[in-house]
PDB file of C-alpha atoms in Angstrom:
ATOM      1  CA  UNK A  30      -3.374 201.548  45.172  1.00 65.00           C
ATOM      2  CA  UNK A  31      -2.124 199.051  42.606  1.00 80.00           C
ATOM      3  CA  UNK A  32       1.472 197.856  42.829  1.00 90.00           C
ATOM      4  CA  UNK A  33       3.417 197.737  39.578  1.00 94.00           C
ATOM      5  CA  UNK A  34       5.966 194.970  39.068  1.00 96.00           C
ATOM      6  CA  UNK A  35       9.101 195.494  36.977  1.00 97.00           C
ATOM      7  CA  UNK A  36      11.644 192.862  35.890  1.00 98.00           C
ATOM      8  CA  UNK A  37      15.133 193.417  34.518  1.00 98.00           C
ATOM      9  CA  UNK A  38      15.805 193.124  30.808  1.00 98.00           C
ATOM     10  CA  UNK A  39      19.078 191.130  30.945  1.00 96.00           C
ATOM     11  CA  UNK A  40      19.928 191.967  27.322  1.00 96.00           C
ATOM     12  CA  UNK A  41      20.034 195.686  28.135  1.00 97.00           C
ATOM     13  CA  UNK A  42      21.397 195.618  31.690  1.00 98.00           C
ATOM     14  CA  UNK A  43      24.696 194.920  33.406  1.00 98.00           C
ATOM     15  CA  UNK A  44      26.259 194.823  36.857  1.00 97.00           C
ATOM     16  CA  UNK A  45      29.948 195.652  37.043  1.00 98.00           C
ATOM     17  CA  UNK A  46      32.693 196.238  39.567  1.00 97.00           C
ATOM     18  CA  UNK A  47      35.949 198.162  39.332  1.00 97.00           C
ATOM     19  CA  UNK A  48      38.986 197.586  41.528  1.00 94.00           C
ATOM     20  CA  UNK A  49      42.544 198.902  41.408  1.00 89.00           C
ATOM     21  CA  UNK A  50      45.232 196.412  40.388  1.00 83.00           C
ATOM     22  CA  UNK A  51      48.722 197.182  41.728  1.00 77.00           C
ATOM     23  CA  UNK A  52      47.203 200.575  42.652  1.00 78.00           C
ATOM     24  CA  UNK A  53      47.984 201.907  39.162  1.00 79.00           C
ATOM     25  CA  UNK A  54      45.311 200.486  36.860  1.00 87.00           C
ATOM     26  CA  UNK A  55      41.609 199.728  37.116  1.00 92.00           C
ATOM     27  CA  UNK A  56      40.279 196.240  36.451  1.00 93.00           C
ATOM     28  CA  UNK A  57      36.623 195.876  35.447  1.00 96.00           C
ATOM     29  CA  UNK A  58      34.571 192.747  35.971  1.00 97.00           C
ATOM     30  CA  UNK A  59      30.920 191.858  35.681  1.00 98.00           C
ATOM     31  CA  UNK A  60      28.382 189.267  36.670  1.00 98.00           C
ATOM     32  CA  UNK A  61      26.737 187.743  33.607  1.00 98.00           C
ATOM     33  CA  UNK A  62      23.820 186.017  35.391  1.00 98.00           C
ATOM     34  CA  UNK A  63      21.604 188.152  37.640  1.00 98.00           C
ATOM     35  CA  UNK A  64      18.000 189.057  38.283  1.00 97.00           C
ATOM     36  CA  UNK A  65      16.270 192.168  39.546  1.00 97.00           C
ATOM     37  CA  UNK A  66      12.658 192.685  40.577  1.00 97.00           C
ATOM     38  CA  UNK A  67      11.180 196.050  41.521  1.00 96.00           C
ATOM     39  CA  UNK A  68       7.718 196.908  42.806  1.00 94.00           C
ATOM     40  CA  UNK A  69       6.523 200.512  42.665  1.00 91.00           C
ATOM     41  CA  UNK A  70       3.388 202.412  43.599  1.00 86.00           C
ATOM     42  CA  UNK A  71       3.315 204.150  40.201  1.00 83.00           C
ATOM     43  CA  UNK A  72       5.263 204.584  36.968  1.00 81.00           C
ATOM     44  CA  UNK A  73       7.162 207.624  38.240  1.00 78.00           C
ATOM     45  CA  UNK A  74       9.380 205.532  40.559  1.00 81.00           C
ATOM     46  CA  UNK A  75       8.883 208.100  43.331  1.00 79.00           C
ATOM     47  CA  UNK A  76       8.213 205.201  45.670  1.00 81.00           C
ATOM     48  CA  UNK A  77       9.748 201.764  45.174  1.00 84.00           C
ATOM     49  CA  UNK A  78       8.261 199.433  47.761  1.00 87.00           C
ATOM     50  CA  UNK A  79      10.428 196.389  46.968  1.00 93.00           C
ATOM     51  CA  UNK A  80      13.744 195.957  45.203  1.00 95.00           C
ATOM     52  CA  UNK A  81      15.359 192.519  45.162  1.00 97.00           C
ATOM     53  CA  UNK A  82      18.599 191.765  43.309  1.00 98.00           C
ATOM     54  CA  UNK A  83      20.631 188.534  43.054  1.00 98.00           C
ATOM     55  CA  UNK A  84      23.806 187.804  41.100  1.00 98.00           C
ATOM     56  CA  UNK A  85      25.235 184.321  40.623  1.00 98.00           C
ATOM     57  CA  UNK A  86      28.865 184.396  41.737  1.00 98.00           C
ATOM     58  CA  UNK A  87      29.849 181.675  39.270  1.00 98.00           C
ATOM     59  CA  UNK A  88      28.895 184.052  36.442  1.00 98.00           C
ATOM     60  CA  UNK A  89      31.780 186.418  37.271  1.00 98.00           C
ATOM     61  CA  UNK A  90      33.684 187.551  34.182  1.00 98.00           C
ATOM     62  CA  UNK A  91      36.887 189.611  34.188  1.00 96.00           C
ATOM     63  CA  UNK A  92      38.000 188.487  30.709  1.00 96.00           C
ATOM     64  CA  UNK A  93      40.561 186.138  32.264  1.00 95.00           C
ATOM     65  CA  UNK A  94      39.575 182.531  33.043  1.00 97.00           C
ATOM     66  CA  UNK A  95      42.319 181.960  35.616  1.00 96.00           C
ATOM     67  CA  UNK A  96      41.475 185.155  37.498  1.00 92.00           C
ATOM     68  CA  UNK A  97      37.751 184.304  37.365  1.00 97.00           C
ATOM     69  CA  UNK A  98      38.443 180.879  38.891  1.00 97.00           C
ATOM     70  CA  UNK A  99      40.536 182.501  41.637  1.00 93.00           C
ATOM     71  CA  UNK A 100      37.694 184.956  42.388  1.00 94.00           C
ATOM     72  CA  UNK A 101      35.249 182.022  42.678  1.00 97.00           C
ATOM     73  CA  UNK A 102      37.583 180.223  45.111  1.00 95.00           C
ATOM     74  CA  UNK A 103      37.611 180.403  48.918  1.00 93.00           C
ATOM     75  CA  UNK A 104      40.252 183.160  48.660  1.00 91.00           C
ATOM     76  CA  UNK A 105      37.486 185.493  47.504  1.00 92.00           C
ATOM     77  CA  UNK A 106      33.776 184.752  46.928  1.00 95.00           C
ATOM     78  CA  UNK A 107      33.780 181.020  47.768  1.00 96.00           C
ATOM     79  CA  UNK A 108      31.068 180.437  45.177  1.00 97.00           C
ATOM     80  CA  UNK A 109      30.464 176.802  46.158  1.00 98.00           C
ATOM     81  CA  UNK A 110      29.466 177.810  49.689  1.00 98.00           C
ATOM     82  CA  UNK A 111      28.003 181.273  48.875  1.00 98.00           C
ATOM     83  CA  UNK A 112      26.551 181.084  45.358  1.00 98.00           C
ATOM     84  CA  UNK A 113      24.667 184.425  45.415  1.00 98.00           C
ATOM     85  CA  UNK A 114      25.348 188.084  46.013  1.00 98.00           C
ATOM     86  CA  UNK A 115      22.078 189.728  47.031  1.00 98.00           C
ATOM     87  CA  UNK A 116      20.615 193.147  47.713  1.00 98.00           C
ATOM     88  CA  UNK A 117      17.294 194.126  49.267  1.00 97.00           C
ATOM     89  CA  UNK A 118      16.034 197.664  49.641  1.00 95.00           C
ATOM     90  CA  UNK A 119      15.260 199.426  52.886  1.00 93.00           C
ATOM     91  CA  UNK A 120      14.513 202.885  51.443  1.00 91.00           C
ATOM     92  CA  UNK A 121      14.410 204.668  48.108  1.00 89.00           C
ATOM     93  CA  UNK A 122      14.158 208.434  47.720  1.00 81.00           C
ATOM     94  CA  UNK A 123      13.997 210.157  44.337  1.00 80.00           C
ATOM     95  CA  UNK A 124      13.926 213.809  43.403  1.00 78.00           C
ATOM     96  CA  UNK A 125      13.468 214.408  39.679  1.00 80.00           C
ATOM     97  CA  UNK A 126      16.105 212.261  37.944  1.00 85.00           C
ATOM     98  CA  UNK A 127      18.365 211.464  40.912  1.00 91.00           C
ATOM     99  CA  UNK A 128      17.951 209.511  44.097  1.00 91.00           C
ATOM    100  CA  UNK A 129      19.456 207.399  46.828  1.00 93.00           C
ATOM    101  CA  UNK A 130      18.780 203.714  47.226  1.00 95.00           C
ATOM    102  CA  UNK A 131      19.470 202.322  50.694  1.00 96.00           C
ATOM    103  CA  UNK A 132      19.521 198.631  51.377  1.00 97.00           C
ATOM    104  CA  UNK A 133      21.385 195.598  52.576  1.00 98.00           C
ATOM    105  CA  UNK A 134      24.079 193.958  50.462  1.00 98.00           C
ATOM    106  CA  UNK A 135      25.061 190.365  51.211  1.00 98.00           C
ATOM    107  CA  UNK A 136      28.360 188.955  49.973  1.00 98.00           C
ATOM    108  CA  UNK A 137      29.507 185.602  51.327  1.00 96.00           C
ATOM    109  CA  UNK A 138      27.793 185.438  54.723  1.00 94.00           C
ATOM    110  CA  UNK A 139      28.165 189.154  55.493  1.00 98.00           C
ATOM    111  CA  UNK A 140      25.233 191.573  55.222  1.00 98.00           C
ATOM    112  CA  UNK A 141      25.965 195.295  55.515  1.00 98.00           C
ATOM    113  CA  UNK A 142      24.040 198.497  54.803  1.00 98.00           C
ATOM    114  CA  UNK A 143      24.800 200.225  51.511  1.00 98.00           C
ATOM    115  CA  UNK A 144      23.629 203.352  49.699  1.00 97.00           C
ATOM    116  CA  UNK A 145      23.609 203.608  45.917  1.00 97.00           C
ATOM    117  CA  UNK A 146      23.483 206.884  44.059  1.00 97.00           C
ATOM    118  CA  UNK A 147      20.760 206.511  41.417  1.00 96.00           C
ATOM    119  CA  UNK A 148      20.327 208.302  38.119  1.00 96.00           C
ATOM    120  CA  UNK A 149      16.857 207.793  36.662  1.00 93.00           C
ATOM    121  CA  UNK A 150      17.042 207.599  32.866  1.00 94.00           C
ATOM    122  CA  UNK A 151      13.315 207.870  32.263  1.00 92.00           C
ATOM    123  CA  UNK A 152      10.402 205.794  31.059  1.00 94.00           C
ATOM    124  CA  UNK A 153       9.365 204.983  27.497  1.00 96.00           C
ATOM    125  CA  UNK A 154       6.960 202.697  25.695  1.00 97.00           C
ATOM    126  CA  UNK A 155       8.952 200.603  23.212  1.00 97.00           C
ATOM    127  CA  UNK A 156       7.963 199.586  19.671  1.00 97.00           C
ATOM    128  CA  UNK A 157       6.204 196.487  21.083  1.00 97.00           C
ATOM    129  CA  UNK A 158       4.050 198.441  23.530  1.00 97.00           C
ATOM    130  CA  UNK A 159       6.072 197.496  26.623  1.00 97.00           C
ATOM    131  CA  UNK A 160       6.777 200.142  29.250  1.00 96.00           C
ATOM    132  CA  UNK A 161      10.490 200.372  30.102  1.00 97.00           C
ATOM    133  CA  UNK A 162      12.455 202.313  32.710  1.00 95.00           C
ATOM    134  CA  UNK A 163      16.198 202.929  32.857  1.00 96.00           C
ATOM    135  CA  UNK A 164      18.547 203.460  35.794  1.00 95.00           C
ATOM    136  CA  UNK A 165      22.254 203.863  36.538  1.00 97.00           C
ATOM    137  CA  UNK A 166      23.472 203.035  40.061  1.00 97.00           C
ATOM    138  CA  UNK A 167      26.864 203.513  41.716  1.00 98.00           C
ATOM    139  CA  UNK A 168      28.331 202.859  45.131  1.00 98.00           C
ATOM    140  CA  UNK A 169      31.651 201.962  46.722  1.00 98.00           C
ATOM    141  CA  UNK A 170      32.323 199.201  49.244  1.00 98.00           C
ATOM    142  CA  UNK A 171      35.235 197.806  51.225  1.00 96.00           C
ATOM    143  CA  UNK A 172      35.773 194.265  49.954  1.00 94.00           C
ATOM    144  CA  UNK A 173      37.495 193.335  53.220  1.00 94.00           C
ATOM    145  CA  UNK A 174      34.337 194.242  55.179  1.00 97.00           C
ATOM    146  CA  UNK A 175      32.612 191.404  53.262  1.00 96.00           C
ATOM    147  CA  UNK A 176      35.339 188.854  54.001  1.00 91.00           C
ATOM    148  CA  UNK A 177      37.133 189.234  50.658  1.00 86.00           C
ATOM    149  CA  UNK A 178      40.518 189.651  52.311  1.00 84.00           C
ATOM    150  CA  UNK A 179      42.980 187.878  49.998  1.00 69.00           C
ATOM    151  CA  UNK A 180      45.857 190.028  48.839  1.00 69.00           C
ATOM    152  CA  UNK A 181      49.523 189.807  48.010  1.00 60.00           C
ATOM    153  CA  UNK A 182      52.447 192.172  48.303  1.00 60.00           C
ATOM    154  CA  UNK A 183      54.682 192.957  45.356  1.00 56.00           C
ATOM    155  CA  UNK A 184      58.477 192.883  45.559  1.00 61.00           C
ATOM    156  CA  UNK A 185      58.435 196.672  45.909  1.00 60.00           C
ATOM    157  CA  UNK A 186      56.016 196.481  48.852  1.00 57.00           C
ATOM    158  CA  UNK A 187      52.846 197.471  46.987  1.00 57.00           C
ATOM    159  CA  UNK A 188      49.551 195.636  47.224  1.00 63.00           C
ATOM    160  CA  UNK A 189      48.021 193.693  44.350  1.00 67.00           C
ATOM    161  CA  UNK A 190      44.302 194.467  44.859  1.00 83.00           C
ATOM    162  CA  UNK A 191      42.774 197.574  46.449  1.00 87.00           C
ATOM    163  CA  UNK A 192      40.262 197.282  49.267  1.00 89.00           C
ATOM    164  CA  UNK A 193      37.891 199.793  47.675  1.00 93.00           C
ATOM    165  CA  UNK A 194      35.553 198.389  45.029  1.00 96.00           C
ATOM    166  CA  UNK A 195      33.260 200.535  42.905  1.00 98.00           C
ATOM    167  CA  UNK A 196      29.907 198.931  42.051  1.00 98.00           C
ATOM    168  CA  UNK A 197      28.061 200.016  38.904  1.00 98.00           C
ATOM    169  CA  UNK A 198      24.645 198.904  37.733  1.00 98.00           C
ATOM    170  CA  UNK A 199      23.041 199.795  34.409  1.00 98.00           C
ATOM    171  CA  UNK A 200      19.479 198.504  34.384  1.00 98.00           C
ATOM    172  CA  UNK A 201      16.579 198.539  31.983  1.00 98.00           C
ATOM    173  CA  UNK A 202      13.354 197.344  33.575  1.00 97.00           C
ATOM    174  CA  UNK A 203      10.183 196.149  31.849  1.00 98.00           C
ATOM    175  CA  UNK A 204       6.797 196.663  33.498  1.00 97.00           C
ATOM    176  CA  UNK A 205       4.931 193.367  33.786  1.00 96.00           C
TER     177      UNK A 205
END
């Protein structure tokens, strides 16, 4: 059986995170520089044999330069020592347009199991004859479990940044 290789189209894909600020508002950030490679047994994505994702920590963007620099510092991601966030798959199960993607997520020097909920957007052949597939992924992690423990307490006793972080991936893949 032939293995099909798919690469991310970075112009039509994004990886984001959402975290509560002061426990009253949601802050959204993204990683601008990432790669994703998927190998499947067929075009239906019923069986993905390999999924490898990497994001460059220094590409973090929250629309605030000072906050981005703080996130890159040792208080959070420590991008000089740990330049990549990575994910590798251990299992992928799909039924029609939905599935679960199990794998290992590494942030800093901590690798933990994670499950993403996957929505399969479908497959098309574009105007240039390239086969494309679309996916939306979501999961939630504890940032503290990955060593991202910095926080502060407000004058009223509240915390500045929630522990729970929602991860969102919107990916368009191109068959090679």
